[in-house]
Coordinates of C-alpha atoms in Angstrom, one line a residue:
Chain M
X7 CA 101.3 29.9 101.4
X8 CA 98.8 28.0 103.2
X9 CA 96.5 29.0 100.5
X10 CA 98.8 28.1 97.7
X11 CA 98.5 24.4 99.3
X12 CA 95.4 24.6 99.5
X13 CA 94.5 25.3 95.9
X14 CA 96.8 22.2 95.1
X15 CA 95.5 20.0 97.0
X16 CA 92.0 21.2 95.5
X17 CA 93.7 20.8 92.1
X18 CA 94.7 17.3 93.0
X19 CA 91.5 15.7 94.4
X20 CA 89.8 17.1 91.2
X21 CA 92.3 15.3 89.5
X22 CA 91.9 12.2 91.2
X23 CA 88.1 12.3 90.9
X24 CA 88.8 13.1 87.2
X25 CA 90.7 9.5 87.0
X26 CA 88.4 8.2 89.1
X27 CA 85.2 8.6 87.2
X28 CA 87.1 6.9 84.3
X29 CA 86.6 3.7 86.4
X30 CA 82.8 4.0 85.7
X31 CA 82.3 2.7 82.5
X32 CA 79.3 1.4 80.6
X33 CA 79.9 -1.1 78.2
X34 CA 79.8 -0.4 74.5
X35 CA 80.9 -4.1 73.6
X36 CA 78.8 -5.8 70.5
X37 CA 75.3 -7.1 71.6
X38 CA 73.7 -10.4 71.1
X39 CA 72.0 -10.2 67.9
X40 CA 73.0 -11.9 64.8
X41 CA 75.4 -9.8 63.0
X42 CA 73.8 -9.8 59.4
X43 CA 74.5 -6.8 57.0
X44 CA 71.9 -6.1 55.1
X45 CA 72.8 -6.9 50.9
X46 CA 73.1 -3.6 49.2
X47 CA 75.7 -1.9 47.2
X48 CA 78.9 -1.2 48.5
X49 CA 79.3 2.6 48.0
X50 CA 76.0 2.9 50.2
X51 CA 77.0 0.8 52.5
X52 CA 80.0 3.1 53.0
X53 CA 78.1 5.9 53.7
X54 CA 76.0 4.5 56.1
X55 CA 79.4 2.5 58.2
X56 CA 81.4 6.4 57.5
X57 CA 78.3 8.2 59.3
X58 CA 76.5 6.3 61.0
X59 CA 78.1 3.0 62.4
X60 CA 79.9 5.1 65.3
X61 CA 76.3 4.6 66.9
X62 CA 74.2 2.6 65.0
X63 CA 76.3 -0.6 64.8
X64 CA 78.0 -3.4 67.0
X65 CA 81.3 -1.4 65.8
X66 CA 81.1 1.8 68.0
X67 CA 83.9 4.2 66.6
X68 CA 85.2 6.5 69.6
X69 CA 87.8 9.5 69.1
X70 CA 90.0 9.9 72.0
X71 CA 87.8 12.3 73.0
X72 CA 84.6 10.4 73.5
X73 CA 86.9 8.1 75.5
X74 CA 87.3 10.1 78.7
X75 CA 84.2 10.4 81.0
X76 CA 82.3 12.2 81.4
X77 CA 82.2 12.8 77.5
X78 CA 82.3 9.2 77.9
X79 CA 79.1 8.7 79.5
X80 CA 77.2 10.9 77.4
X81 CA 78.4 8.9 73.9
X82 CA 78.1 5.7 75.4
X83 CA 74.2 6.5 76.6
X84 CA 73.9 7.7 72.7
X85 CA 75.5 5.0 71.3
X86 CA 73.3 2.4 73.3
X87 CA 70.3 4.6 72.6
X88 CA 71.1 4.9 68.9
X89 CA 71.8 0.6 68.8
X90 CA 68.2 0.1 70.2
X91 CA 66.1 2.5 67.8
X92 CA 68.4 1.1 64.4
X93 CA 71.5 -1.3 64.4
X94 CA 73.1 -1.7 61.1
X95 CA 74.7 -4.6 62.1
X96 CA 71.5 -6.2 62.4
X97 CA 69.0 -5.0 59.9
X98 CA 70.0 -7.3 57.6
X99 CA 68.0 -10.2 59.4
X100 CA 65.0 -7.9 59.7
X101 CA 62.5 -8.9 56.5
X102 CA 63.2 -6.7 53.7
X103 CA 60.3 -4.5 53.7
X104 CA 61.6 -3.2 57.2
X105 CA 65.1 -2.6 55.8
X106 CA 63.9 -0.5 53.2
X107 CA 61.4 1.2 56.0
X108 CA 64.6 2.0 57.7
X109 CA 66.4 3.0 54.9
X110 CA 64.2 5.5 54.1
X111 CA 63.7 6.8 57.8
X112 CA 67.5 7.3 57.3
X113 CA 67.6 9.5 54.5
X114 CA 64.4 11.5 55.9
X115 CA 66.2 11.9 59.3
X116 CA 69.6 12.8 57.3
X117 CA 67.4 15.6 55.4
X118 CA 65.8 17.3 58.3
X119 CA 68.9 17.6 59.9
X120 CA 68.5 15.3 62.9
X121 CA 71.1 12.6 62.0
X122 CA 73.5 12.3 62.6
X123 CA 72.7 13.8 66.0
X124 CA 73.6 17.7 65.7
X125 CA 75.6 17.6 69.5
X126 CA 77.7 14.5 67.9
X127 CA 78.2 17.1 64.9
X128 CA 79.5 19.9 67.2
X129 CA 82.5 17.2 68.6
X130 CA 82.8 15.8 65.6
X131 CA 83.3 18.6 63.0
X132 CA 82.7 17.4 59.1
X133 CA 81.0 13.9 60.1
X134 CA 77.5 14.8 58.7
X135 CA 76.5 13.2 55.3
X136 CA 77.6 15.5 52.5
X137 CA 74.9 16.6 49.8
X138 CA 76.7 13.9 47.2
X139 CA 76.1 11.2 49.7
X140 CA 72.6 11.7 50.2
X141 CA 71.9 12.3 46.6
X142 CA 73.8 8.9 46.5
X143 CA 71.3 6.9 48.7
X144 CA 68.3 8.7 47.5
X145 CA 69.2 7.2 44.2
X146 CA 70.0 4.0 45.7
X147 CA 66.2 3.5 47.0
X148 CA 64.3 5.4 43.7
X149 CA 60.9 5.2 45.7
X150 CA 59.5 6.2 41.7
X151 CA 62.0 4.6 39.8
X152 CA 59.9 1.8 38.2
X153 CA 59.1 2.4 34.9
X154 CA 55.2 3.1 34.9
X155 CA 53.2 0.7 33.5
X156 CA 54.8 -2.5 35.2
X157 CA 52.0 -3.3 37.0
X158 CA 53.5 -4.4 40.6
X159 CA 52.8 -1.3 42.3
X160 CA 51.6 -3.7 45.1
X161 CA 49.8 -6.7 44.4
X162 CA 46.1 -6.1 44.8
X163 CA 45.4 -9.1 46.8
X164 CA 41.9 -8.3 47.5
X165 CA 39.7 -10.6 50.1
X166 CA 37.5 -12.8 48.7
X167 CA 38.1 -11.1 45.1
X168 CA 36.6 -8.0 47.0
X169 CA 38.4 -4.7 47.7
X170 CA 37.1 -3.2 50.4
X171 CA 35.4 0.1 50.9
X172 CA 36.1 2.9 53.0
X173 CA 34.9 3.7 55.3
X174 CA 34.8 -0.2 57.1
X175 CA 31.1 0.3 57.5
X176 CA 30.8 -0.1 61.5
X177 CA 33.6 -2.2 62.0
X178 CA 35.4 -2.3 65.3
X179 CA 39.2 -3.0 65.7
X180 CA 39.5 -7.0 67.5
X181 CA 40.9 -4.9 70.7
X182 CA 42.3 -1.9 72.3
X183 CA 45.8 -0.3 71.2
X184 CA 48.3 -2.1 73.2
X185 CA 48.9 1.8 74.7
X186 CA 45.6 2.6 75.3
X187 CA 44.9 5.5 73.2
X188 CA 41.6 4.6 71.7
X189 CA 39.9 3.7 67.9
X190 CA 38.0 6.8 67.1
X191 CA 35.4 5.6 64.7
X192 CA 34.5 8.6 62.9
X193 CA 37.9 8.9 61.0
X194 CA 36.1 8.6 57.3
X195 CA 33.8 11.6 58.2
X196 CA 36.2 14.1 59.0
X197 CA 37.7 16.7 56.5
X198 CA 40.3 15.8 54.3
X199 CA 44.1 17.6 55.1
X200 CA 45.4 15.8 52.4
X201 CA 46.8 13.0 50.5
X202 CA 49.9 11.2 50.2
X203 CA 51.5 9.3 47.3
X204 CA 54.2 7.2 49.1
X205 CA 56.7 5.3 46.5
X206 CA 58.5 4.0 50.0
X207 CA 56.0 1.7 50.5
X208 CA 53.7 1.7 47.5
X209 CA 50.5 2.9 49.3
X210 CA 48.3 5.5 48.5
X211 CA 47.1 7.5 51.7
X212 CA 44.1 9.7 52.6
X213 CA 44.6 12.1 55.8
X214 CA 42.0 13.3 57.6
X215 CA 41.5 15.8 60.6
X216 CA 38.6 16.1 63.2
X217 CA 36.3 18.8 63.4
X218 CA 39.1 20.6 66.0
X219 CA 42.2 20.1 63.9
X220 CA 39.9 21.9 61.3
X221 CA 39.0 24.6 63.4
X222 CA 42.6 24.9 64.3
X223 CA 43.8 25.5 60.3
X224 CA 40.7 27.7 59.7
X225 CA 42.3 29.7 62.3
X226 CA 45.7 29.4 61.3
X227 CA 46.9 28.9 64.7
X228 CA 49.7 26.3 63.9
X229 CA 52.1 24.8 64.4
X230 CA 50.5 24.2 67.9
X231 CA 47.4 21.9 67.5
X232 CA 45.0 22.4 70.3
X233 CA 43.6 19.6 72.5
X234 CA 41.9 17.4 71.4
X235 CA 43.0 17.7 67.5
X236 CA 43.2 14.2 66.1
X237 CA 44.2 13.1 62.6
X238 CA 43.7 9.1 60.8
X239 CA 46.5 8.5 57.9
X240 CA 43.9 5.8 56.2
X241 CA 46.3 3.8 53.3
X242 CA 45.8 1.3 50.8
X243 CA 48.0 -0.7 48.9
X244 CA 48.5 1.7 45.6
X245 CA 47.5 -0.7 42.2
X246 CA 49.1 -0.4 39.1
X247 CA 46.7 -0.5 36.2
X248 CA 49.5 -1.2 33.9
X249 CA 49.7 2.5 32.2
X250 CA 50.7 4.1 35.2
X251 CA 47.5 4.5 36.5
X252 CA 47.5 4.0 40.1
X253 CA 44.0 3.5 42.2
X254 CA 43.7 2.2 45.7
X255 CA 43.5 -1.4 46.4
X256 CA 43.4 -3.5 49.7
X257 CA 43.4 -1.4 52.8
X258 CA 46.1 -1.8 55.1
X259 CA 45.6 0.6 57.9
X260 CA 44.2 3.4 59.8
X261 CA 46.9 5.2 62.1
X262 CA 45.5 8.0 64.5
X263 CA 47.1 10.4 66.7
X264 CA 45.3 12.6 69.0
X265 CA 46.4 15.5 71.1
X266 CA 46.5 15.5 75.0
X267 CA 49.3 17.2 76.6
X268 CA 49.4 15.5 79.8
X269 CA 47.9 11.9 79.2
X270 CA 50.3 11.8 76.2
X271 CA 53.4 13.9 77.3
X272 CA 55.7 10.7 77.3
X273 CA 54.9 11.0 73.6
X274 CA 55.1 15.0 72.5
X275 CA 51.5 15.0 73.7
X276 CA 50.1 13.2 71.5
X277 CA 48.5 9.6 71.4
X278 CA 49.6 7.4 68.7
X279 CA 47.7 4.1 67.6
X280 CA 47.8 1.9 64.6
X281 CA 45.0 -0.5 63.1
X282 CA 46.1 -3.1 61.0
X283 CA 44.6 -4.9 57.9
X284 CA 40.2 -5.4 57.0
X285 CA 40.1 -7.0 60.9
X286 CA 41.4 -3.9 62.4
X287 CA 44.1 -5.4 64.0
X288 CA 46.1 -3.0 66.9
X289 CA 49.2 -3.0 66.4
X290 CA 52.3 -3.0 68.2
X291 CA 53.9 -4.6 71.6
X292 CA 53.7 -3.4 74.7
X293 CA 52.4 -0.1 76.0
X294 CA 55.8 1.4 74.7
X295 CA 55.5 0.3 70.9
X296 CA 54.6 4.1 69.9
X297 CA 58.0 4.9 70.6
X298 CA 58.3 3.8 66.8
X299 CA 55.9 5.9 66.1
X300 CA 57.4 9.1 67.9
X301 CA 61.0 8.0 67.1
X302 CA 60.0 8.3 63.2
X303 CA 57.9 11.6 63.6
X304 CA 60.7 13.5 65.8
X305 CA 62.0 15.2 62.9
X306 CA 58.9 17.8 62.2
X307 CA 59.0 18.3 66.2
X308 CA 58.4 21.4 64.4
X309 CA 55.7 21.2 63.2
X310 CA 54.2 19.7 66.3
X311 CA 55.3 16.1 65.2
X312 CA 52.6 16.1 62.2
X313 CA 54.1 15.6 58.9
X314 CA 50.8 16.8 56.9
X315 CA 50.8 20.2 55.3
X316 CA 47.3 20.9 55.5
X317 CA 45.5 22.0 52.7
X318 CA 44.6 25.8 53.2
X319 CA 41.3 26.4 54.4
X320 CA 38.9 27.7 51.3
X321 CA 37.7 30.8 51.1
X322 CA 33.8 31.3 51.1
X323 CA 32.9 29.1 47.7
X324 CA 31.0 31.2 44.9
X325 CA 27.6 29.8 45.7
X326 CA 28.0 31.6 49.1
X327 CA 28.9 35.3 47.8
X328 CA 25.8 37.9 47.9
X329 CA 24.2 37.1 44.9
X330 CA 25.9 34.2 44.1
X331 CA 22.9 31.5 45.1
X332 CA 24.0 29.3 43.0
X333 CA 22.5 26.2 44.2
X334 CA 19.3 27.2 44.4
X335 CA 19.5 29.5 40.9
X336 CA 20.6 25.9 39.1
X337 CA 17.4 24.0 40.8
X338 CA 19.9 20.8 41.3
X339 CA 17.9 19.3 43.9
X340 CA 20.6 19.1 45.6
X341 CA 20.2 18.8 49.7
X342 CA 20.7 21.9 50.8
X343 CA 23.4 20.9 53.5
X344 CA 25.3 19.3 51.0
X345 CA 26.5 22.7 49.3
X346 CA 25.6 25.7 51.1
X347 CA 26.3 24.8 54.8
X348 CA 28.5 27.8 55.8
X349 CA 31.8 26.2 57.7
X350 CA 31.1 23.5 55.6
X351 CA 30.1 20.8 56.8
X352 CA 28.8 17.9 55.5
X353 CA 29.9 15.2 58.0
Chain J
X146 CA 86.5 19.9 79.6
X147 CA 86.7 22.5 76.5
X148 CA 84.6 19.8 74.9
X149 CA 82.2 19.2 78.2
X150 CA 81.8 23.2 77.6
X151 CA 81.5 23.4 74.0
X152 CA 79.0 21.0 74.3
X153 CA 77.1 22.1 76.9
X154 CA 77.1 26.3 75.0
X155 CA 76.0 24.5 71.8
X156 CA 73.1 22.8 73.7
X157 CA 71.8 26.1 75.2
X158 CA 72.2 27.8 71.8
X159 CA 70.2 24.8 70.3
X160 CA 67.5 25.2 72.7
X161 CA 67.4 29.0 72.1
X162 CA 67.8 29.2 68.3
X163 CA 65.1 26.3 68.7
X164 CA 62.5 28.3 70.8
X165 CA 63.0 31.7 68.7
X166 CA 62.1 30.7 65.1
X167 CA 59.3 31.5 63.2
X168 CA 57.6 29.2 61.0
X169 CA 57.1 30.6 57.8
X170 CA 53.6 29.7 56.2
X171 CA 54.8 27.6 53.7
X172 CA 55.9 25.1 56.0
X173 CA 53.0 25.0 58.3
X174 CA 50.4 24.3 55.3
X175 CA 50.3 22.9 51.4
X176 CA 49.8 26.8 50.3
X177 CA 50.4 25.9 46.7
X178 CA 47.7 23.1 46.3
X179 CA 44.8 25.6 47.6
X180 CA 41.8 25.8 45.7
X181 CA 41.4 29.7 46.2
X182 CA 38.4 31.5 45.0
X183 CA 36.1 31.1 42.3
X184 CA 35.0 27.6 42.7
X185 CA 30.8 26.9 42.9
X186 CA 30.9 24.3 45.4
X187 CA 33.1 23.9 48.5
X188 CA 34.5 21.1 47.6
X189 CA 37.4 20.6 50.0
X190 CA 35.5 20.6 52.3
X191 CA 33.2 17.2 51.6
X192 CA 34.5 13.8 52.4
X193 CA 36.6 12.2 49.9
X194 CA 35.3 8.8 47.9
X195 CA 38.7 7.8 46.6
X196 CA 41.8 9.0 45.9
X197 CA 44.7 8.1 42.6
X198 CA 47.7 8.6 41.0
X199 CA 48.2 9.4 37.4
X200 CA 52.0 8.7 37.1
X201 CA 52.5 9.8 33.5
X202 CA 51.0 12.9 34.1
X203 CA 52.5 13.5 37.2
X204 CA 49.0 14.3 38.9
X205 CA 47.1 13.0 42.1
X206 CA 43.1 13.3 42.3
X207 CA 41.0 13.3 44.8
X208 CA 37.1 12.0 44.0
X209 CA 34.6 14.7 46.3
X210 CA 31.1 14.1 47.1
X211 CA 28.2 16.0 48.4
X212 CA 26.0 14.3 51.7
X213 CA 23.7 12.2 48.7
X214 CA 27.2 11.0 46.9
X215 CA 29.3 9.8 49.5
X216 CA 26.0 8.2 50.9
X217 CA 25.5 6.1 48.1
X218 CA 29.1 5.1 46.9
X219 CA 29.8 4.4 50.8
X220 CA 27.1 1.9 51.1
X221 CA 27.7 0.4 47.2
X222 CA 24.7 2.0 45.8
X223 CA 24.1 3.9 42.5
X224 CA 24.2 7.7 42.8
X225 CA 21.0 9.4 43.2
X226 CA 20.0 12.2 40.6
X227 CA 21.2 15.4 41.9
X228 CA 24.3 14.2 43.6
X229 CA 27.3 16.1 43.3
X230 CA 30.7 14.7 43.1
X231 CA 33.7 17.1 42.6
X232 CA 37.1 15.5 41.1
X233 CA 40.2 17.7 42.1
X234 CA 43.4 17.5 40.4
X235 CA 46.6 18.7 41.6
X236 CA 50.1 18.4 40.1
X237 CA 52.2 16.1 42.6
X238 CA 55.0 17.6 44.4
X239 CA 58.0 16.0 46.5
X240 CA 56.5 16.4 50.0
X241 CA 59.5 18.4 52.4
X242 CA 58.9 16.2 55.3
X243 CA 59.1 13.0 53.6
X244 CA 61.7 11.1 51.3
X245 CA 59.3 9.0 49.2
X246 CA 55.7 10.7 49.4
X247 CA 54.4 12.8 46.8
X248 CA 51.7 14.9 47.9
X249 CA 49.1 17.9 45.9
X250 CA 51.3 20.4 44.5
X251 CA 49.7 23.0 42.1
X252 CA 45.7 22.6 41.1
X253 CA 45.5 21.7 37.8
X254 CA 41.4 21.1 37.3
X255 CA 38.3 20.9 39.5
X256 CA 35.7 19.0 37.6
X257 CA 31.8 19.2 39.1
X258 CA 28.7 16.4 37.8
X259 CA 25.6 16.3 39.1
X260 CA 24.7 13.0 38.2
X261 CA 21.2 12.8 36.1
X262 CA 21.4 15.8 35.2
X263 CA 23.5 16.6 32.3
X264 CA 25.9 18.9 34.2
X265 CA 29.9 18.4 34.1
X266 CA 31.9 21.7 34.5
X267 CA 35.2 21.8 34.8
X268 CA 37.6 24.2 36.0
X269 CA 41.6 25.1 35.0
X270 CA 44.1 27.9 35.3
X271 CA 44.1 30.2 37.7
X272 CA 42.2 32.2 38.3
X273 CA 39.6 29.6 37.3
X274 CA 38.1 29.9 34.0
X275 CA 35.1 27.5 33.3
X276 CA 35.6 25.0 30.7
X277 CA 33.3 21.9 28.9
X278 CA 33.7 19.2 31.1
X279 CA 34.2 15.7 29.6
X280 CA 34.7 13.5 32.6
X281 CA 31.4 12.4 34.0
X282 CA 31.3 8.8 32.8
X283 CA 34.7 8.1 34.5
X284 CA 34.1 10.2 37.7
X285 CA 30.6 8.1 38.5
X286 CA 32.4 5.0 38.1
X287 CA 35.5 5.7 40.2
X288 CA 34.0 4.2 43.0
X289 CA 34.0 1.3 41.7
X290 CA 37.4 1.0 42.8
X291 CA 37.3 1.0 46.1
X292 CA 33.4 -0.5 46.8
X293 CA 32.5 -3.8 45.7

């Protein structure tokens, strides 16, 4: 009997505690920004408000569910986490190019699987975006689409009627990564991983990879790059020749990241840092501004957060099989560490 | 609760499905775009000169050069006789990762000049078979667009 009280009474004060804690609630109401859609078609906005407004909007849609804490707590902290990374309700007064950025971050975040967030998909059963309604948006932003041969594939607005050559021969950046993480001046010498043809944003892109990222594929040790691996994504606006023809034209940036487990753990262990335009401008605000940077490479957290797919390592080249002396057999005149180097490496 | 629980299960199965799969090859590296065997010069392994698009064909290429080459197209000079420069083709492909980027899919041709001395070879198919190459003129004055 005494017992029997017992356990009701313990019942109760749960219960109590359980309407308690509703007490604590964070806010979700809309923030101070402008409210200003962004101007694109109506079926892909609907898409976007169906999937994704629940968190990425000033219009937070809770089921009854997500009402009660401590569900609560954990959908509000998403929902204010989600609003401060990408509000819809917002973009619109961002400049365009950053819509479109964010456009396409959405539909590469939708195809990985990492939006919407797969624990929001476990409460919320048949709230992911369908194969038709990505097919839909990929359409919608065509990153190809132009007809070749119009000529706009960026404008080349070279400097001075000069484009400039790669690498910047000695330039420095005009100061440090807001973050710290440092310039690393020998980006143009390291071995090619491989190239990029982006129709987001109209640049052409050459990735390189130091001597220990090398190392690391010749081993075939990923997808865990070892201290110390560091790649450059060097781009340039892409130019149109008018016939489809696309060659590189003003640079636009070098981006690094480099691997160091501790000093970068805030980051997946690696340190991110951008350098903007023929000054070498760093980029960003505050020592936090490669959250950007993480927040777009979380999806290949795979892959170590690098979105390159190296190129395999070669095997031995011809000129290096027994009997095969090539080089020397041809009487090129070539320097010798310029071909038969074994590893490679002409740097 | 039941939902408190169901969450929290899922996020332990997450985290354990997460730890316990095995990257397949393919998605670690660009296995189709690798040169393979057969090739005279390493070329993937010098530093790149310049890079384009050919949209009509559907390829990217990347402009190669030996020490001598990328020497004199970095610092805007003519090539000296005997450099090498190696022109690799690939057919783009829709990079997995990335909504947008194309990146080397299949090789289609390695070309090789030594400049000043008369030899262009290029390579196709696979394995490689050596063909006439035809290509030296425009591969000696790719640079040209990207050094003033």
């Amino acid at each position: 009997m005494v017992r029997a009280r017992r356990g009701l009474g313990g019942l109760a004060l749960v219960g109590a505690a359980a309407l308690a804690i509703q007490a604590i609630r964070p806010s979700l109401g809309p923030p101070a920004g402008a409210q200003v859609e962004m101007a694109i078609p109506p079926q892909v906005r609907e898409i976007l408000v169906r999937r994704c407004y629940a968190c990425h909007s000033d219009q937070p849609r809770l089921v009854w569910w997500d009402e009660a804490a401590p569900v609560y707590w954990v959908v509000a902290s998403d929902v204010q986490r989600a609003r401060s990374v990408l509000n819809f309700s917002e973009l619109g007064a961002e400049p365009l190019a950053r819509q479109r950025a964010e456009l396409f971050e959405s539909v590469d975040q939708i195809q990985l699987g990492a939006m919407p967030l797969r624990l929001y998909l476990l409460g919320h059963p048949e709230s992911g975006v369908t194969a038709e309604e990505l097919a839909t948006l990929k359409a919608y932003l065509a990153p190809f689409g132009r007809v070749s041969g119009q000529g706009t594939e960026g404008e080349p607005e070279a400097i001075g009627g000069q484009v400039l050559p790669w690498p910047m021969p000695q330039r420095q950046p005009t100061g440090p990564s807001p973050n710290g993480v440092p310039f690393l001046p020998g980006f143009a010498g390291w071995q090619v991983i491989s190239t990029a043809d982006r129709g987001d944003d109209h640049t052409l892109r050459i990735i390189t990879g130091n001597d220990i990222a090398i190392r690391a594929i010749q081993a075939r040790q990923l997808p865990s790059w070892p201290e110390g691996a560091a790649f450059a994504s060097i781009a340039w606006q892409a130019v149109d020749d008018g016939h489809g023809h696309l060659a590189p034209g003003k640079f636009v940036q070098v981006e690094f990241m480099e691997k160091h487990r501790v000093e970068f753990a805030g980051t997946g262990g690696w340190g991110f840092a951008r350098f903007v335009g023929d000054r070498l401008q760093p980029y960003g605000k505050g020592s936090h501004f490669d959250n950007e940077c993480i927040g777009c490479h979380e999806p290949v957290k795979k892959n170590d957060f690098v979105f390159s797919l190296p190129l395999p390592e070669e095997p031995e080249p011809r000129g290096l099989e027994p009997g095969g002396q090539r080089a020397e057999a041809q009487g090129t005149g070539m320097p010798e560490s310029g071909v038969l180097r074994p590893g490679g490496a002409v740097r | 609760m039941k939902t408190l629980m169901a969450t929290a299960g899922a996020m332990l199965l997450i985290v354990l499905c997460g730890c316990q799969q095995k990257m397949k090859e393919g998605e670690l590296y660009d296995l189709p775009a690798g040169l393979g065997r057969g090739l005279p010069y390493p070329v993937l392994q010098w530093e790149a000169i310049t890079t384009e698009v050919d949209r009509s064909e559907g390829t990217m290429a990347t402009l190669f050069g030996d020490e001598a080459a990328v020497k004199a197209a970095r610092s805007g000079a003519a090539y000296p006789a005997g450099a090498v420069l190696g022109l690799v083709t690939w057919r783009e492909r829709e990079d997995p990762h990335w909504f947008g980027a194309r990146i080397p899919g299949r090789p289609v041709s390695v070309e090789f000049v030594v400049v000043g001395r008369g030899v262009d070879e290029r390579f196709v198919g696979a394995p490689w078979r050596e063909a006439p190459g035809s290509g030296a003129a425009q591969m000696e004055a790719m640079r040209a667009t990207v050094i003033p």
